[in-house]
Amino acid sequence: MKIGIIGATGYGGLELIRLLHNHPEAERIDLFTSSEEGMQFSNKYTHLMNIYDQKLLAIEHNRLTEYDVIFTSTPSGVSTGILPSLIGSGPKLIDLSGDFRLKNPLDYEQWYQKAPAPPTALEKSVYGLTEWNEAAIQQADLIANPGCYPTAVLLSLLPLLKENLIDSTNIVIDAKSGVSGAGNKPSQMTHFSETNENTAIYKIHQHQHIPEIEQAINMFAGQTSPITFTTHLVPMTRGILATSYAALQSNVTERQLTNALKERYAYDPFVRIIEETNKFGTNQVYGSNFCDIHVKVDPRTNRATIVSVIDNLVKGAAGQAIQNMNVQFNIDQTTGLQQVPLFI
Amino acid sequence: MKIGIIGATGYGGLELIRLLHNHPEAERIDLFTSSEEGMQFSNKYTHLMNIYDQKLLAIEHNRLTEYDVIFTSTPSGVSTGILPSLIGSGPKLIDLSGDFRLKNPLDYEQWYQKAPAPPTALEKSVYGLTEWNEAAIQQADLIANPGCYPTAVLLSLLPLLKENLIDSTNIVIDAKSGVSGAGNKPSQMTHFSETNENTAIYKIHQHQHIPEIEQAINMFAGQTSPITFTTHLVPMTRGILATSYAALQSNVTERQLTNALKERYAYDPFVRIIEETNKFGTNQVYGSNFCDIHVKVDPRTNRATIVSVIDNLVKGAAGQAIQNMNVQFNIDQTTGLQQVPLFI
Amino acid sequence: MKIGIIGATGYGGLELIRLLHNHPEAERIDLFTSSEEGMQFSNKYTHLMNIYDQKLLAIEHNRLTEYDVIFTSTPSGVSTGILPSLIGSGPKLIDLSGDFRLKNPLDYEQWYQKAPAPPTALEKSVYGLTEWNEAAIQQADLIANPGCYPTAVLLSLLPLLKENLIDSTNIVIDAKSGVSGAGNKPSQMTHFSETNENTAIYKIHQHQHIPEIEQAINMFAGQTSPITFTTHLVPMTRGILATSYAALQSNVTERQLTNALKERYAYDPFVRIIEETNKFGTNQVYGSNFCDIHVKVDPRTNRATIVSVIDNLVKGAAGQAIQNMNVQFNIDQTTGLQQVPLFI
Amino acid sequence: MKIGIIGATGYGGLELIRLLHNHPEAERIDLFTSSEEGMQFSNKYTHLMNIYDQKLLAIEHNRLTEYDVIFTSTPSGVSTGILPSLIGSGPKLIDLSGDFRLKNPLDYEQWYQKAPAPPTALEKSVYGLTEWNEAAIQQADLIANPGCYPTAVLLSLLPLLKENLIDSTNIVIDAKSGVSGAGNKPSQMTHFSETNENTAIYKIHQHQHIPEIEQAINMFAGQTSPITFTTHLVPMTRGILATSYAALQSNVTERQLTNALKERYAYDPFVRIIEETNKFGTNQVYGSNFCDIHVKVDPRTNRATIVSVIDNLVKGAAGQAIQNMNVQFNIDQTTGLQQVPLFI
């Protein structure tokens, strides 16, 4: 495969390079830029010396159509201007931004405060939550790769909602993320001295991943209630831990919840259900494409606590994008994605 | 005042020393130990050289009665064996452990898995949540200083529960703590390499602070529903951020919630209501005795998100203990506790 | 005292506020800004709510002359434009930037790449390394407060150089700093995701503190050899650890080195010599004005390893500035600076 | 290849499993334990679920001889009791501990304070610094895999010493390490709350890697002067940055140093010389087998500052061990070791 990456200098782009470098089907990987054409990439990111020393290429429509796959890993609003004209022109398109995720353009306008993608492109885009949309992904020209938070949340909640084991009208999701999710652009919010030794809540009730989660719950589990979802920044680089709280439907047991998850993901190589654990954290999956899930029922309150962890840059971004590429090209989902979690 | 500290080598004890060193009424501070008698304290903790070079004293009943105040900052089950015989013998007693917090000995047995304190001592103990129990604290011989999590949670929820602005039957509390809350004893759970770059949930539905929170909600707000409460370990040393989610009673607005908090704490120097903020975190209060609270209503779900932050070692332990001592001795609550948060 | 602070929104300024808030002689503290006049300070820094709610004032010459002390905590090149006209106008001036430290304007031009302060002002400025320049500081109108790295390095090396116990022609200094030393302005270099889990060397042989250290070694110990000095950024917020390596003069023993330090600082409350220790780190002094020093001779190589630690924002900036103010006003050096190190 | 790992539950062992899992020649990997026989490994380390679910095996001589390679990743003194009897019995032996590195048993006794391995075994062991000892490694039955610090130090200094570009009698090495180097056993030294926000020096002049470095400098560069070498613990999990300072031989330029390094390692895939960089840190190599080196001459002092970075668990332990295995089995050195650094 000939692979093009637009937005290579962001963290999503860097992670695509890291993972694709050892992908057996990646014959050629070219990086595209809107502003740094001609720069030797390993001069900026010296950790890639001897690994990826090519020069950045300018984004030109005709050049892009020569690739088998184009990944866009760009800030909101950028891929909207690049991808629509490429649909059907040859390459499979995989967008890591939020531009093609929300089917309703008004939702995009409201939550992203930017102009939405054209409706025709939105219609064609397929939501790339691999474990839940494989058939559509296989046929898709344009994949809207899920957000990091939605990936962690949806994989853990969808089986329980679909089986009607938890009450969809009473769900609270408290998510904690490492700082790399905020990207590579310096800001006060991600300045080391104000982020280190600090756990903070941000964008309360206003995170753009809220409508994405709700849309997917409707799409895959047929439930339509709004959710409460908050996001926290913790002093680490990688990882998301999402703790979800749901009222149980009557007489549902912990065993039923665990079994529903185990059965649903019995053939999905990247989702693991962890049954016994004292301490369940993001280091479970560091650097890998796994999503690990742990469930515990509180008999005192008849609620379930459902916890999931991912590496936000892998399963929450570049890893899932490659997983989707594998599906599109009919190769094993795990190709190039068998990294073992670092743990330490 | 002559002050004795039992358990000085733990983090609660170290923090008592740090704060009391500049307390204008502390004439003399002696440290007691069960195992390291005669050791010069600053030989073990060299950061205290020239500040606290005294030797550790052995714990002896007759010696202890000569003090005006005795603080115990010991592991669960230890102060149970020390304090009951000292009640009424002279010194005011302030216990930083959980031994005298739960009024029902069966609760202690169930949640701590240890033998409870004698019922007569439990009856006499006064729960030291300063802002809610000042009159009783003033008269108390034995104060059960609140746990770190309960302090953060109760200060933010009690006014809203008492005023019936939120539904007590539908409360979820997701708490995140720095690692110092686990004390100074090395363990796999607090080993740097497995704690750094890792956010983890632990003791799901089994944390011993659950019955303490419920007892206090009953005591101060008259509500008796069980709560859902979980605890997470984040890679930082100090700080607790508690995010609570509650269904609103009908027609309650964000303004009403904020005002209820502002009015309740209008004369409490250590509780601050932060109204406008983009990012609200534990660095707000680092090293200080403040509890800061921020509330946001989600009109889409009719739930409130109530966030509070404390320094677990100050307002969550040693600071509140000194605040209680000040109340007991009829001096200004803020005496010796006016440290400005470090922020960075 | 009426105190004015210019540059309050930087980390040096925030730390001055933190420390001066509890200084018994600080009657009034006003903050000055060049760009945010009228802003309520605690709206920007909510951790100061109820502590410092005043509005920022515009910098005006006539207004500044009404103060007893003016601190400038501004980026390089700024105080050069403010302080010269204030010399002798009334207030004592204490500059935390590097603008008045280097006596030779050519050195400033070379190492700071900016225009130097006027020679007349440079002549009047007194280098504020309190323990070495107390008499001059007492008389000074304008104090050039030392840099963070020079403070850590000089306090540990000067006694040994002055007594000719180590060879001044063969000194290597390897310094490690927390990230707050880089200030509050976001940049790629201080972006959390690229700073966390990373120890890095920067500005090799080009750090502007090199000529400052050499000038002070000449001034206080009469030695003129150039030094090798490098700086590293470690993933923590506060703290500097400087490890210096020096060839011993013949027959000098570890005991002599330790004694020279102990004798030199016998009456200096903020310098502590730690003799026995397994692990000697920056948490020794976190949040306090101490400089702790530890020395070890390697008989195999006849070199000494001399280690010193400070909190870069306290003894390395705001704390030492206040210490100098105390000296200028003939009050005890330790006034307002008796914070106990946080350690954890 | 059939591979056995003794000491799998330590961090070296975990890293061997992580890297060998994707090694194309690893047919079978078995884990051996002295104390936890029969335990399913992924029950203890849940991050390995579905990846490595086998049970731990007991260490038995006869069983071990059936393997092609045996890695020992055990605390000092353990492999001394296991490996000598296996030499020549079939498997290639690769020891990650320090037990077979020092040729002189008295050195081992002095620096490790333990009984040394038998002289016959020491004679047969080959020091596994791959880039400097490849021919011997290829023939070796028993490889003493280098320590983490020596690897970082030697790779950067040996070419300059061998070419006599720097003065071997005047070398100072200041090394900084992440905490994972201390292993998985909890202790006060590695307790999160005392390690986080703390940079510390430890074991001053007493680190057991000192004689190892000196022995290798003698072996590969023919120089015999003792070195000054110190070690620091910085608050991160992985990574070593070693800063070495050396007096230049007369008229040697920075260009000569850089060229000497580039030429020496022109055909070594894991050593990279980074010429231009503003900030040079351990995130360059995070999770990978690279050793990156950067050199800068200070014309003011005629000294060179030579900086090298490795991931202590990869090139400093498990990665180099696998690199040595590849050499022993005549397969490409990079097999199974082409992980791209994580950087963020």
mmCIF file of C-alpha atoms in Angstrom, chain A residues 11-12 14-15 17-19 21-22 43 45-51 180 192 196-197 237-238 268-269 271-277 279-280 283-287 290 292 311 313 338-344, chain D residues 11-12 14-15 17-19 21-22 43 45-51 180 192 196-197 237-238 268-269 271-277 279-280 283-287 290 292 311 313 338-344:
data_model
loop_
_atom_site.group_PDB
_atom_site.id
_atom_site.type_symbol
_atom_site.label_atom_id
_atom_site.label_comp_id
_atom_site.label_asym_id
_atom_site.label_seq_id
_atom_site.Cartn_x
_atom_site.Cartn_y
_atom_site.Cartn_z
ATOM 1 C CA TYR A 11 0.652 13.689 17.750
ATOM 2 C CA GLY A 12 -1.879 11.632 15.779
ATOM 3 C CA LEU A 14 3.508 10.916 14.755
ATOM 4 C CA GLU A 15 1.707 7.901 16.133
ATOM 5 C CA ILE A 17 4.242 6.916 11.599
ATOM 6 C CA ARG A 18 5.328 4.969 14.672
ATOM 7 C CA LEU A 19 2.815 2.207 14.062
ATOM 8 C CA HIS A 21 6.696 1.854 10.211
ATOM 9 C CA ASN A 22 6.402 -1.815 11.140
ATOM 10 C CA ASN A 43 15.302 17.296 11.451
ATOM 11 C CA TYR A 45 11.610 15.153 15.161
ATOM 12 C CA THR A 46 15.079 13.777 15.706
ATOM 13 C CA HIS A 47 13.709 10.625 17.322
ATOM 14 C CA LEU A 48 12.813 9.540 13.760
ATOM 15 C CA MET A 49 16.357 9.839 12.417
ATOM 16 C CA ASN A 50 17.273 6.848 10.256
ATOM 17 C CA ILE A 51 13.639 5.772 10.478
ATOM 18 C CA SER A 180 -1.359 14.256 24.847
ATOM 19 C CA PHE A 192 4.023 21.705 32.259
ATOM 20 C CA ASN A 196 2.012 18.654 36.586
ATOM 21 C CA GLU A 197 0.847 17.871 40.150
ATOM 22 C CA THR A 237 1.050 11.901 28.782
ATOM 23 C CA ARG A 238 -0.936 8.927 27.484
ATOM 24 C CA ASP A 268 -12.519 -9.064 18.885
ATOM 25 C CA PRO A 269 -8.772 -9.231 19.446
ATOM 26 C CA VAL A 271 -11.054 -5.741 23.607
ATOM 27 C CA ARG A 272 -10.265 -7.570 26.822
ATOM 28 C CA ILE A 273 -12.547 -8.063 29.812
ATOM 29 C CA ILE A 274 -10.554 -8.071 33.033
ATOM 30 C CA GLU A 275 -12.453 -9.894 35.757
ATOM 31 C CA GLU A 276 -10.308 -9.846 38.869
ATOM 32 C CA THR A 277 -8.172 -6.863 39.718
ATOM 33 C CA LYS A 279 -6.062 -1.713 40.785
ATOM 34 C CA PHE A 280 -7.135 -1.182 37.225
ATOM 35 C CA ASN A 283 -0.835 1.283 32.200
ATOM 36 C CA GLN A 284 -2.678 -1.921 31.247
ATOM 37 C CA VAL A 285 -2.739 -0.744 27.640
ATOM 38 C CA TYR A 286 0.087 1.832 27.346
ATOM 39 C CA GLY A 287 1.372 1.999 23.788
ATOM 40 C CA PHE A 290 -6.162 -2.689 23.465
ATOM 41 C CA ASP A 292 -9.595 -3.192 28.572
ATOM 42 C CA ASP A 311 -4.124 4.514 25.031
ATOM 43 C CA LEU A 313 -3.089 7.893 20.811
ATOM 44 C CA GLN A 338 0.419 -6.353 17.930
ATOM 45 C CA GLN A 339 2.444 -4.142 20.230
ATOM 46 C CA VAL A 340 2.463 -5.435 23.788
ATOM 47 C CA PRO A 341 1.489 -2.782 26.372
ATOM 48 C CA LEU A 342 4.532 -1.202 28.008
ATOM 49 C CA PHE A 343 2.963 -1.425 31.506
ATOM 50 C CA ILE A 344 6.069 0.220 32.969
ATOM 51 C CA TYR D 11 11.003 -5.389 34.941
ATOM 52 C CA GLY D 12 13.812 -6.837 32.829
ATOM 53 C CA LEU D 14 8.591 -8.136 31.541
ATOM 54 C CA GLU D 15 10.478 -6.188 28.906
ATOM 55 C CA ILE D 17 8.397 -10.701 27.073
ATOM 56 C CA ARG D 18 7.196 -7.450 25.504
ATOM 57 C CA LEU D 19 9.937 -7.457 22.893
ATOM 58 C CA HIS D 21 6.416 -11.492 21.672
ATOM 59 C CA ASN D 22 6.897 -9.991 18.213
ATOM 60 C CA ASN D 43 -3.292 -13.162 36.398
ATOM 61 C CA TYR D 45 0.215 -8.938 35.100
ATOM 62 C CA THR D 46 -3.199 -8.437 33.544
ATOM 63 C CA HIS D 47 -1.740 -6.279 30.789
ATOM 64 C CA LEU D 48 -0.476 -9.565 29.283
ATOM 65 C CA MET D 49 -3.913 -11.189 29.098
ATOM 66 C CA ASN D 50 -4.441 -12.930 25.743
ATOM 67 C CA ILE D 51 -0.767 -12.281 25.027
ATOM 68 C CA SER D 180 12.376 1.642 36.688
ATOM 69 C CA PHE D 192 5.910 7.453 44.659
ATOM 70 C CA ASN D 196 7.768 12.323 42.446
ATOM 71 C CA GLU D 197 8.711 16.033 42.298
ATOM 72 C CA THR D 237 9.838 5.715 34.740
ATOM 73 C CA ARG D 238 12.128 5.013 31.780
ATOM 74 C CA ASP D 268 25.581 0.077 13.735
ATOM 75 C CA PRO D 269 21.828 0.373 13.341
ATOM 76 C CA VAL D 271 23.519 4.118 17.566
ATOM 77 C CA ARG D 272 22.592 7.515 16.156
ATOM 78 C CA ILE D 273 24.649 10.693 16.314
ATOM 79 C CA ILE D 274 22.399 13.734 16.604
ATOM 80 C CA GLU D 275 24.226 16.822 15.358
ATOM 81 C CA GLU D 276 21.818 19.739 15.678
ATOM 82 C CA THR D 277 19.408 19.982 18.566
ATOM 83 C CA LYS D 279 16.879 20.120 23.622
ATOM 84 C CA PHE D 280 18.202 16.601 23.722
ATOM 85 C CA ASN D 283 12.153 10.814 24.917
ATOM 86 C CA GLN D 284 14.308 10.496 21.750
ATOM 87 C CA VAL D 285 14.565 6.766 22.411
ATOM 88 C CA TYR D 286 11.615 5.889 24.680
ATOM 89 C CA GLY D 287 10.606 2.255 24.241
ATOM 90 C CA PHE D 290 18.459 3.190 20.172
ATOM 91 C CA ASP D 292 21.481 8.537 20.681
ATOM 92 C CA ASP D 311 15.786 3.496 27.331
ATOM 93 C CA LEU D 313 14.874 -1.254 29.954
ATOM 94 C CA GLN D 338 12.626 -2.192 15.203
ATOM 95 C CA GLN D 339 10.264 -0.406 17.567
ATOM 96 C CA VAL D 340 10.038 3.312 16.803
ATOM 97 C CA PRO D 341 10.613 5.531 19.883
ATOM 98 C CA LEU D 342 7.363 6.701 21.452
ATOM 99 C CA PHE D 343 8.634 10.303 21.844
ATOM 100 C CA ILE D 344 5.297 11.283 23.411
#
